[in-house]
Coordinates of C-alpha atoms in Angstrom, one line a residue:
M873 CA 37.0 18.6 16.3
K874 CA 37.4 18.9 12.5
Q875 CA 37.1 15.6 10.7
I876 CA 40.3 14.5 9.1
F877 CA 39.0 11.7 6.9
T878 CA 36.0 12.2 4.6
L879 CA 33.9 9.2 3.5
E880 CA 36.0 9.0 0.3
G881 CA 39.2 9.1 2.3
K882 CA 38.1 6.3 4.5
W883 CA 37.1 4.3 1.5
I884 CA 40.4 4.5 -0.3
L885 CA 42.4 3.9 2.9
I886 CA 40.4 0.8 3.7
A887 CA 40.9 -0.4 0.2
A888 CA 44.6 0.2 0.5
A889 CA 44.7 -1.7 3.8
I890 CA 43.0 -4.7 2.3
I891 CA 45.3 -4.8 -0.7
L892 CA 48.4 -4.3 1.4
F893 CA 47.7 -6.9 4.0
A894 CA 45.4 -9.5 2.3
G895 CA 47.3 -12.8 1.7
L896 CA 50.5 -11.3 2.9
G897 CA 51.9 -14.6 4.1
R898 CA 50.5 -16.8 1.4
S899 CA 53.7 -16.7 -0.7
D900 CA 56.8 -18.3 0.9
I901 CA 60.0 -16.3 1.3
Y902 CA 61.9 -17.0 -1.9
I903 CA 63.1 -13.8 -3.6
L904 CA 66.8 -13.4 -2.7
D905 CA 66.6 -10.0 -1.1
E906 CA 63.6 -11.0 1.0
A907 CA 65.3 -14.2 2.1
R908 CA 68.5 -12.4 3.3
N909 CA 66.7 -9.6 5.0
A910 CA 64.1 -11.8 6.7
Q911 CA 66.7 -14.3 8.0
C912 CA 69.1 -11.5 9.1
G913 CA 66.3 -10.0 11.2
R914 CA 65.6 -13.5 12.6
E915 CA 69.2 -14.1 13.6
M916 CA 69.3 -10.7 15.3
W917 CA 66.0 -11.6 17.1
Q918 CA 67.3 -15.0 18.2
K919 CA 70.5 -13.5 19.5
N920 CA 68.9 -10.4 21.0
E921 CA 71.4 -8.5 18.9
W922 CA 70.9 -4.8 18.2
I923 CA 74.2 -3.7 16.6
V924 CA 75.8 -6.3 14.3
P925 CA 73.5 -7.7 11.4
T926 CA 74.3 -11.2 10.4
F927 CA 73.2 -13.7 7.8
N928 CA 74.2 -17.3 8.0
N929 CA 76.1 -16.3 11.1
E930 CA 78.3 -14.0 9.0
L931 CA 78.4 -10.2 8.9
R932 CA 75.8 -8.7 6.5
P933 CA 77.1 -5.3 5.6
Q934 CA 74.6 -4.5 2.8
K935 CA 72.0 -2.5 4.9
P936 CA 71.6 -0.6 8.1
P937 CA 69.4 -2.1 10.8
L938 CA 66.1 -0.3 10.9
H939 CA 64.0 -2.9 9.0
Y940 CA 65.6 -5.7 11.1
Y941 CA 64.4 -4.0 14.2
F942 CA 60.8 -3.9 12.8
M943 CA 61.1 -7.6 11.8
K944 CA 62.3 -8.4 15.3
A945 CA 59.2 -6.8 16.7
A946 CA 57.0 -8.7 14.2
Y947 CA 58.7 -12.0 15.1
C948 CA 57.9 -11.3 18.8
M949 CA 54.3 -10.6 17.9
F950 CA 53.6 -13.4 15.4
S951 CA 56.6 -15.8 15.4
P952 CA 59.1 -15.9 12.5
T953 CA 57.0 -16.4 9.4
A954 CA 56.7 -14.9 5.9
F955 CA 53.7 -12.9 7.2
A956 CA 55.7 -11.5 10.1
A957 CA 58.7 -10.6 8.0
R958 CA 56.5 -8.5 5.7
F959 CA 54.0 -7.2 8.3
F960 CA 55.7 -3.8 9.0
S961 CA 56.4 -3.3 5.3
A962 CA 52.7 -3.3 4.7
F963 CA 52.1 -1.2 7.8
M964 CA 54.6 1.4 6.5
G965 CA 52.6 1.5 3.2
L966 CA 49.4 2.2 5.0
A967 CA 51.0 4.7 7.4
L968 CA 52.5 6.5 4.4
L969 CA 49.1 6.8 2.7
V970 CA 47.5 8.1 5.8
F971 CA 50.3 10.7 6.2
L972 CA 49.9 11.8 2.6
W973 CA 46.1 12.2 3.1
W974 CA 46.7 14.3 6.2
R975 CA 49.3 16.7 4.6
V976 CA 47.9 16.9 1.1
K977 CA 44.4 17.7 2.5
K978 CA 45.9 20.5 4.5
H979 CA 47.8 22.2 1.6
F980 CA 45.2 21.5 -1.1
D981 CA 41.8 19.9 -0.7
E982 CA 40.1 16.5 -0.1
R983 CA 39.8 15.7 -3.8
T984 CA 43.6 16.2 -4.3
A985 CA 44.3 14.1 -1.2
F986 CA 42.0 11.3 -2.5
W987 CA 43.6 11.1 -5.9
T988 CA 47.1 11.3 -4.5
V989 CA 46.4 8.3 -2.3
A990 CA 44.5 6.6 -5.1
T991 CA 47.5 7.0 -7.5
L992 CA 49.8 5.1 -5.1
T993 CA 47.2 2.5 -4.1
A994 CA 46.5 1.6 -7.8
S995 CA 50.3 1.4 -8.6
V996 CA 51.3 -2.3 -9.0
H997 CA 54.9 -1.5 -8.3
F998 CA 54.2 0.4 -5.1
I999 CA 51.9 -2.3 -3.7
F1000 CA 54.3 -5.1 -4.7
E1001 CA 57.3 -3.4 -3.0
F1002 CA 55.3 -2.7 0.2
R1003 CA 54.4 -6.4 0.5
L1004 CA 58.1 -7.5 0.6
A1005 CA 60.5 -8.1 3.5
V1006 CA 63.0 -5.5 2.3
P1007 CA 64.2 -2.0 3.6
D1008 CA 62.7 0.1 0.8
P1009 CA 59.2 0.5 2.4
Y1010 CA 60.9 2.1 5.4
L1011 CA 63.2 4.2 3.3
I1012 CA 60.3 5.5 1.1
A1013 CA 58.0 6.2 4.1
F1014 CA 60.7 8.1 6.1
I1015 CA 62.1 10.1 3.1
T1016 CA 58.5 11.2 2.3
A1017 CA 57.8 12.2 5.9
G1018 CA 61.2 14.0 6.2
V1019 CA 60.7 16.1 3.0
F1020 CA 57.0 17.0 3.7
L1021 CA 57.8 17.9 7.3
F1022 CA 60.7 20.1 6.2
Y1023 CA 58.3 21.9 3.9
E1024 CA 56.0 22.5 6.9
Y1025 CA 59.0 24.1 8.6
A1026 CA 59.9 26.2 5.6
Q1027 CA 56.3 27.5 5.6
S1028 CA 56.1 28.2 9.3
R1029 CA 59.7 28.3 10.6
K1030 CA 58.5 26.4 13.6
L1031 CA 61.2 24.1 15.2
F1032 CA 58.6 21.5 15.9
W1033 CA 58.3 20.5 12.3
L1034 CA 62.1 20.7 11.8
I1035 CA 62.7 18.3 14.7
L1036 CA 60.2 15.8 13.3
S1037 CA 61.8 16.1 9.9
G1038 CA 65.2 15.5 11.3
I1039 CA 64.1 12.4 13.1
S1040 CA 62.4 11.1 9.9
A1041 CA 65.6 11.8 7.9
A1042 CA 67.7 9.9 10.5
F1043 CA 65.3 6.9 10.3
A1044 CA 65.7 7.0 6.5
I1045 CA 69.4 6.9 6.9
L1046 CA 69.1 3.9 9.2
S1047 CA 66.9 2.3 6.5
K1048 CA 69.3 2.5 3.6
G1049 CA 72.3 4.7 4.3
P1050 CA 73.6 8.2 3.5
V1051 CA 71.9 8.4 0.1
A1052 CA 68.6 8.7 2.0
L1053 CA 69.8 12.1 3.3
A1054 CA 71.9 13.3 0.3
L1055 CA 69.2 13.0 -2.4
P1056 CA 66.4 14.7 -0.5
A1057 CA 68.9 17.4 0.6
F1058 CA 69.8 18.1 -3.1
A1059 CA 66.1 18.3 -4.0
I1060 CA 65.4 20.7 -1.1
I1061 CA 68.5 22.9 -2.0
G1062 CA 67.5 23.0 -5.6
W1063 CA 63.9 24.0 -4.7
A1064 CA 65.1 26.6 -2.2
V1065 CA 67.5 28.2 -4.8
S1066 CA 64.9 28.1 -7.6
T1067 CA 62.4 29.8 -5.4
K1068 CA 65.0 32.2 -4.0
Q1069 CA 64.5 31.2 -0.4
W1070 CA 68.1 32.1 0.6
K1071 CA 67.3 32.6 4.3
L1072 CA 66.0 29.1 4.5
L1073 CA 69.4 27.7 3.5
F1074 CA 71.5 29.8 5.8
H1075 CA 69.5 29.9 9.0
W1076 CA 71.0 28.6 12.2
H1077 CA 68.0 26.3 12.6
L1078 CA 69.7 24.0 10.0
L1079 CA 72.5 23.4 12.5
V1080 CA 69.9 22.1 14.9
Y1081 CA 68.6 19.9 12.1
A1082 CA 72.0 18.4 11.5
I1083 CA 72.5 17.8 15.2
I1084 CA 69.2 15.9 15.4
I1085 CA 70.0 13.7 12.4
L1086 CA 73.5 12.9 13.8
A1087 CA 72.1 12.3 17.3
V1088 CA 69.6 9.7 16.0
A1089 CA 71.5 8.0 13.2
A1090 CA 75.2 8.3 14.0
P1091 CA 75.4 6.2 17.2
W1092 CA 74.5 2.9 15.5
F1093 CA 77.1 3.5 12.7
Y1094 CA 79.7 4.2 15.4
W1095 CA 78.8 1.1 17.5
V1096 CA 78.8 -1.3 14.5
H1097 CA 82.1 0.2 13.3
I1098 CA 83.7 -0.6 16.7
A1099 CA 82.0 -4.0 17.1
T1100 CA 83.2 -5.2 13.6
N1101 CA 86.6 -3.5 13.7
G1102 CA 85.6 -1.4 10.8
A1103 CA 84.5 -4.3 8.5
F1104 CA 80.9 -3.1 8.3
T1105 CA 82.0 0.5 7.6
N1106 CA 84.4 -0.5 4.8
E1107 CA 82.0 -2.9 3.1
F1108 CA 78.9 -0.8 3.5
F1109 CA 80.2 2.6 2.4
L1110 CA 82.8 1.6 -0.2
T1111 CA 81.3 -1.5 -1.8
H1112 CA 77.5 -1.0 -1.4
N1113 CA 77.3 2.7 -1.8
I1114 CA 80.3 4.2 -3.8
N1115 CA 81.0 1.1 -6.0
R1116 CA 77.3 0.6 -6.7
F1117 CA 77.1 4.1 -8.1
K1118 CA 80.4 3.8 -10.1
E1119 CA 79.7 0.5 -11.8
P1120 CA 77.0 -2.2 -12.2
M1121 CA 76.9 -4.8 -9.5
E1122 CA 75.4 -8.2 -9.7
G1123 CA 74.5 -7.7 -13.3
H1124 CA 72.1 -4.8 -12.6
G1125 CA 73.3 -2.2 -15.2
G1126 CA 71.6 -0.8 -18.3
L1127 CA 70.8 2.3 -20.3
F1128 CA 69.9 5.6 -18.5
I1129 CA 66.4 5.4 -20.0
I1130 CA 65.6 2.3 -17.8
V1131 CA 64.9 4.4 -14.6
P1132 CA 62.4 6.9 -16.0
L1133 CA 60.7 4.1 -17.9
V1134 CA 60.4 2.0 -14.7
V1135 CA 59.0 5.0 -12.8
V1136 CA 56.3 5.8 -15.4
L1137 CA 55.3 2.1 -15.9
G1138 CA 55.4 1.5 -12.1
M1139 CA 53.0 4.4 -11.4
L1140 CA 50.4 3.4 -14.0
P1141 CA 47.5 3.9 -14.5
L1142 CA 47.2 7.5 -13.1
V1143 CA 50.7 8.8 -13.5
W1144 CA 49.8 10.4 -16.9
F1145 CA 48.0 13.2 -15.0
A1146 CA 51.2 14.2 -13.2
F1147 CA 52.6 15.7 -16.5
R1148 CA 49.5 17.8 -17.4
N1149 CA 50.5 20.9 -15.3
L1150 CA 54.3 20.9 -15.6
K1151 CA 54.4 24.2 -17.5
K1152 CA 52.1 25.8 -14.9
L1153 CA 54.5 24.6 -12.1
R1154 CA 57.1 27.1 -13.3
S1155 CA 54.9 30.0 -12.3
N1156 CA 55.8 31.7 -9.0
D1157 CA 52.1 31.6 -8.1
T1158 CA 52.2 27.7 -8.0
N1159 CA 52.0 26.0 -4.6
G1160 CA 55.5 25.6 -3.4
L1161 CA 54.9 21.9 -2.3
L1162 CA 54.3 21.0 -6.0
Q1163 CA 57.5 22.6 -7.0
L1164 CA 59.4 20.7 -4.3
C1165 CA 57.8 17.5 -5.6
V1166 CA 59.1 18.2 -9.0
W1167 CA 62.6 18.6 -7.6
V1168 CA 62.4 15.4 -5.7
V1169 CA 61.3 13.4 -8.7
F1170 CA 64.0 15.1 -10.9
V1171 CA 66.8 14.4 -8.4
F1172 CA 66.0 10.7 -7.8
V1173 CA 65.4 9.9 -11.5
V1174 CA 68.5 11.7 -12.7
F1175 CA 70.8 10.3 -10.0
F1176 CA 69.8 6.7 -10.5
S1177 CA 69.7 7.1 -14.3
I1178 CA 73.5 7.9 -14.2
S1179 CA 74.2 5.4 -11.5
G1180 CA 76.2 2.3 -12.6
T1181 CA 73.8 -0.1 -10.8
K1182 CA 70.2 0.2 -11.7
L1183 CA 67.4 -1.7 -9.9
P1184 CA 63.6 -1.1 -10.3
N1185 CA 63.2 -0.1 -6.7
Y1186 CA 66.0 2.5 -6.5
A1187 CA 64.0 5.5 -7.6
M1188 CA 60.9 4.5 -5.7
P1189 CA 61.3 7.2 -3.0
C1190 CA 60.1 9.7 -5.6
Y1191 CA 56.7 7.8 -6.0
P1192 CA 54.8 9.6 -3.3
F1193 CA 55.9 13.0 -4.7
L1194 CA 54.9 12.0 -8.2
A1195 CA 51.6 10.8 -6.8
L1196 CA 50.9 14.2 -5.4
L1197 CA 51.6 15.7 -8.8
A1198 CA 49.2 13.2 -10.3
G1199 CA 46.6 13.8 -7.7
Y1200 CA 46.8 17.6 -8.2
G1201 CA 46.6 17.0 -12.0
I1202 CA 43.6 14.8 -11.6
S1203 CA 41.9 17.3 -9.3
S1204 CA 42.5 20.2 -11.8
F1205 CA 41.3 18.0 -14.7
I1206 CA 38.1 17.2 -12.9
Q1207 CA 37.5 20.8 -12.0
S1208 CA 38.0 21.8 -15.7
Q1209 CA 35.1 19.5 -16.6
K1210 CA 36.9 18.0 -19.5
N1211 CA 36.5 14.5 -20.8
V1212 CA 39.3 11.9 -20.4
Q1213 CA 41.2 11.5 -23.6
R1214 CA 40.6 8.4 -25.6
S1215 CA 44.4 7.9 -26.1
W1216 CA 44.7 7.3 -22.3
F1217 CA 42.1 4.5 -22.4
L1218 CA 43.6 3.0 -25.6
T1219 CA 47.2 3.0 -24.3
L1220 CA 46.2 1.2 -21.1
I1221 CA 43.9 -1.3 -22.8
I1222 CA 46.6 -2.2 -25.3
L1223 CA 49.2 -2.5 -22.5
N1224 CA 47.0 -4.8 -20.4
L1225 CA 46.1 -7.0 -23.4
L1226 CA 49.8 -7.4 -24.2
L1227 CA 50.5 -8.3 -20.6
C1228 CA 47.6 -10.8 -20.7
V1229 CA 49.1 -12.4 -23.9
G1230 CA 52.6 -12.2 -22.4
A1231 CA 51.5 -13.9 -19.2
F1232 CA 49.8 -16.7 -21.2
I1233 CA 52.9 -17.4 -23.3
G1234 CA 55.4 -16.9 -20.4
L1235 CA 53.5 -19.2 -18.0
G1236 CA 52.9 -21.7 -20.8
L1237 CA 56.6 -22.0 -21.6
E1238 CA 57.6 -22.5 -18.0
K1239 CA 57.1 -26.2 -17.2
E1240 CA 56.6 -25.7 -13.5
V1241 CA 53.7 -23.3 -13.9
A1242 CA 52.3 -24.2 -17.3
H1243 CA 49.1 -25.4 -15.7
L1244 CA 48.5 -21.8 -14.6
K1245 CA 48.9 -20.2 -18.0
Y1246 CA 45.3 -19.0 -18.0
A1247 CA 46.0 -17.0 -14.9
G1248 CA 47.1 -14.1 -17.2
I1249 CA 43.4 -13.4 -17.7
V1250 CA 43.7 -11.4 -14.5
F1251 CA 45.0 -8.6 -16.7
L1252 CA 41.6 -8.3 -18.3
I1253 CA 40.1 -7.0 -15.1
P1254 CA 41.6 -3.5 -15.6
V1255 CA 40.5 -3.8 -19.3
V1256 CA 36.9 -4.2 -18.2
G1257 CA 37.1 -1.0 -16.2
L1258 CA 38.9 0.9 -19.0
V1259 CA 36.4 -0.3 -21.6
W1260 CA 33.5 0.6 -19.3
G1261 CA 34.9 4.1 -18.8
W1262 CA 35.6 4.6 -22.5
M1263 CA 32.1 3.6 -23.5
R1264 CA 30.6 6.4 -21.4
Y1265 CA 33.5 8.9 -21.2
K1266 CA 31.5 11.6 -23.1
T1267 CA 28.4 11.3 -20.9
D1268 CA 30.0 10.6 -17.5
A1269 CA 31.9 13.2 -15.5
A1270 CA 35.6 12.7 -15.5
Q1271 CA 35.6 11.8 -11.8
I1272 CA 33.1 9.0 -12.4
T1273 CA 35.1 7.7 -15.3
L1274 CA 38.3 7.7 -13.3
V1275 CA 36.7 6.0 -10.3
K1276 CA 35.6 3.1 -12.6
V1277 CA 39.1 2.6 -13.8
L1278 CA 40.5 2.9 -10.3
G1279 CA 38.0 0.3 -9.0
A1280 CA 39.0 -2.1 -11.7
Y1281 CA 42.7 -1.7 -10.9
L1282 CA 42.1 -2.2 -7.2
V1283 CA 40.2 -5.5 -7.8
F1284 CA 43.1 -6.5 -10.1
L1285 CA 45.7 -5.9 -7.4
L1286 CA 43.7 -7.9 -4.8
V1287 CA 43.2 -10.9 -7.1
A1288 CA 46.8 -10.8 -8.3
N1289 CA 48.3 -10.6 -4.8
V1290 CA 46.0 -12.9 -3.0
W1291 CA 45.5 -15.7 -5.6
I1292 CA 47.7 -15.5 -8.7
Y1293 CA 51.1 -14.6 -7.2
P1294 CA 51.0 -17.2 -4.5
A1295 CA 49.8 -19.9 -6.9
V1296 CA 52.7 -19.2 -9.2
Y1297 CA 55.5 -18.8 -6.6
V1298 CA 54.5 -21.9 -4.6
Q1299 CA 56.3 -23.7 -7.4
N1300 CA 59.7 -22.2 -6.5
P1301 CA 62.6 -24.6 -5.6
V1302 CA 62.8 -23.7 -1.9
T1303 CA 59.1 -24.4 -1.2
Q1304 CA 59.1 -27.6 -3.3
T1305 CA 62.3 -29.1 -1.7
K1306 CA 62.6 -27.6 1.9
D1307 CA 60.7 -30.5 3.5
L1308 CA 63.3 -33.0 2.1
L1309 CA 66.0 -31.5 4.3
P1310 CA 65.9 -32.8 7.9
L1311 CA 65.8 -30.1 10.6
D1312 CA 68.0 -32.0 13.0
E1313 CA 70.9 -32.5 10.5
T1314 CA 73.7 -30.1 9.4
I1315 CA 72.9 -28.9 5.9
Y1316 CA 75.7 -28.1 3.4
A1317 CA 75.8 -26.0 0.3
Y1318 CA 78.2 -26.2 -2.6
K1319 CA 79.0 -23.0 -4.4
I1320 CA 75.5 -21.4 -4.8
Y1321 CA 72.2 -21.9 -3.0
N1322 CA 69.0 -19.9 -2.3
P1323 CA 69.3 -18.1 1.1
A1324 CA 65.6 -18.8 1.7
Y1325 CA 66.7 -22.2 2.9
N1326 CA 68.2 -20.6 6.0
F1327 CA 64.9 -19.0 6.9
Y1328 CA 62.9 -22.3 6.7
L1329 CA 65.6 -24.5 8.2
N1330 CA 66.2 -22.0 10.9
K1331 CA 69.9 -22.7 11.1
P1332 CA 73.1 -21.8 9.3
V1333 CA 74.1 -23.6 6.1
K1334 CA 77.7 -24.5 5.7
Q1335 CA 78.8 -23.3 2.3
W1336 CA 81.9 -24.5 0.4
E1337 CA 83.6 -23.5 -2.9
T1338 CA 85.8 -26.5 -3.7
I1339 CA 85.2 -30.3 -3.6
S1340 CA 88.5 -30.9 -1.7
D1341 CA 87.5 -28.5 1.1
F1342 CA 84.0 -29.9 1.0
K1343 CA 85.2 -33.5 1.5
D1344 CA 87.6 -32.5 4.2
S1345 CA 84.8 -30.9 6.2
L1346 CA 82.3 -33.8 6.1
P1347 CA 81.7 -35.9 9.2
T1348 CA 82.3 -39.6 8.8
G1349 CA 79.7 -42.2 9.1
K1350 CA 76.8 -39.8 8.7
T1351 CA 74.3 -39.0 6.0
V1352 CA 74.8 -35.5 4.6
Y1353 CA 72.4 -33.3 2.7
I1354 CA 73.8 -30.9 0.1
I1355 CA 72.1 -27.9 -1.7
S1356 CA 73.7 -26.8 -5.0
R1357 CA 73.0 -26.1 -8.6
Q1358 CA 72.7 -28.6 -11.5
E1359 CA 75.8 -27.3 -13.3
F1360 CA 77.9 -28.1 -10.2
A1361 CA 76.5 -31.6 -9.7
K1362 CA 79.1 -33.0 -12.1
D1363 CA 81.8 -32.1 -9.6
F1364 CA 80.5 -35.0 -7.4
E1365 CA 81.0 -37.7 -10.1
G1366 CA 82.6 -40.8 -8.6
L1367 CA 81.5 -39.8 -5.1
P1368 CA 78.7 -41.5 -3.1
V1369 CA 76.2 -38.9 -3.9
K1370 CA 72.6 -39.3 -4.9
I1371 CA 70.4 -36.5 -6.4
I1372 CA 67.1 -36.7 -4.6
A1373 CA 65.4 -33.6 -6.0
T1374 CA 65.9 -31.3 -9.0
K1375 CA 63.8 -28.1 -9.3
K1376 CA 64.3 -25.3 -11.8
D1377 CA 63.9 -21.7 -10.7
I1378 CA 60.8 -20.0 -11.9
F1379 CA 61.4 -17.8 -15.0
E1380 CA 65.2 -18.2 -14.6
N1381 CA 67.8 -20.7 -15.9
P1382 CA 69.4 -22.0 -12.7
T1383 CA 68.2 -25.4 -11.4
T1384 CA 68.5 -26.3 -7.7
V1385 CA 69.5 -29.8 -6.8
I1386 CA 69.3 -31.5 -3.4
M1387 CA 71.8 -34.3 -3.0
K1388 CA 72.3 -37.0 -0.4
W1389 CA 75.8 -38.1 0.6
E1390 CA 76.1 -41.4 2.4
N1391 CA 79.7 -41.9 3.6

C-alpha cells in the first residue's frame, strides 16, 4: 500500500495537533460568541433537543445546529466544560489539514502538500479560530471539502466524488446557512466559465448534486420552521443573513479594505508566497485546482468587502485555498533555488517588534493585566527565527531558511495559546466573579450581562430592562443576586442594593457589577 504521509507530513500534522489541542480548556468561556454557542449546545444536550436551538431558554435564531450537535457529543464524552465545547473545533482543524495533505499530495507533490499545511498551521488567525467554540471551524472544513471534492468530480466525472461534495456542502449549510453554498457555487461557476467547461455546468449530474444537498440540509430547516411557527426562519434568513449583508450589525462595519487586510495579516508569515505566481495562473497550462483556488479567494474577499457587516472571521473559508496557493508558491520558489528576499524578513521582523511593543504598552495600560505586561516578549520568538534565517539566507537553501522561520512561529503559537492567552483572560469579569453567585439561587440580570454566566451557572438568567418590571418580579423575603453594568448601577439608588464586586472587561470599556439585593 502506498504511503500517504511522509516523515515531513507526519511531523507537521503532529505539530498542528499539539498546537490545536494543547491547553484547549485552560481559558474559561468568556468571548460572547463562544458563550452563546457553548451554552446553546449545552441546553440542547440537557433537553435532548435536536431541532430548536435555545439560549437562556429562548430561541437562538443566529445559527443552524451542526456545531451544537458536535458540542452535544463532546459534552457526552467529557462533561460540559470549556475543553469539551472547543474539542470538535480543534478536531475539525486537524481533519482539515489531513484532508488538504491528502488531496494536495495527489494533485501536486509532497513538498506542496507540506507547505500548504504549514501555511495554515503557522497562521495565528487560523489556529485561534479553530480553538474556539464557534461554528466557523465546521463551516471552513466542510466548504473546503465540498469544493475540493467537486474538483475531483470535474476531473473524473465520477458520481462518487459528487455525492461526497454534496454531503459536505449540505453540512456547510447546516454550519452557517445558505451563504455556505452560494459563495462556493459562484466561485465554481466563475472557474468553469473562465476555463470554458460548459458541459460541467449543464450536465444532468448537477441535478443529482442539488437533490443530495436538499436531502441532507433541508429537513432540519423545515422542522425548525414548523416547531417555531416560522420564527426561526424569519429571524435567521432576514435578520442574520440579508440584513447583515445590507448594513452593519452590532457595530461591525468599516471600509472595504478591512477584509483583504485581515486575510493577508491573518495568513502570515507564509501568505506572501501565494502572490508570486498569480500571472502564471492565467495560463491555460496551469493546474485547474490552482485556478479554482484563485476564484474561491476572489469571491469570498470581494463579497465580504462589500458586505455591510464585516467581521474578521467572515472571509476565513478562503484560507485553505489561499494556503494551497502559498504552498504551491513556496514549492516553486524552492525548486527555483533562489534566496528568500530580505524584504520578507525585514517586514515580518518589524511587524513582530511592533506587536511586542504594542503588547507591552497595551497590557501595561490595562490595570487587570498590568502585571503581565512583559508577556509581549512572546512576539520575539518569531523574531529569533527570522533573524536566524536572515543571517544565513545566502548560504542556506530556501527550504532550510523557511523551516527555521516556520519552527519559530510554531513555538510562538504553542507558548501564546498554552500560557500567555490563558494568563491574560483569566482576569475577565466572568471568571473573577462567577463564584460569588450561588448556584442554588435565581440569578437576575439588569439590561446587559455576559452570557458566559449562563454556562458556568448552568441555569437561565432572568433579564429585565426596566427597574419597575425588575422590582415587580422579585420574590419577597429573599436575597437576590443581580448582574449588570456599572453605568446602570445608578438606577438602583435608594433601593436596598449592595455592590459586592466590580470588574472591568479586559481591553474594553464596560465594567461588570455584581449586586446583592436584600428585601
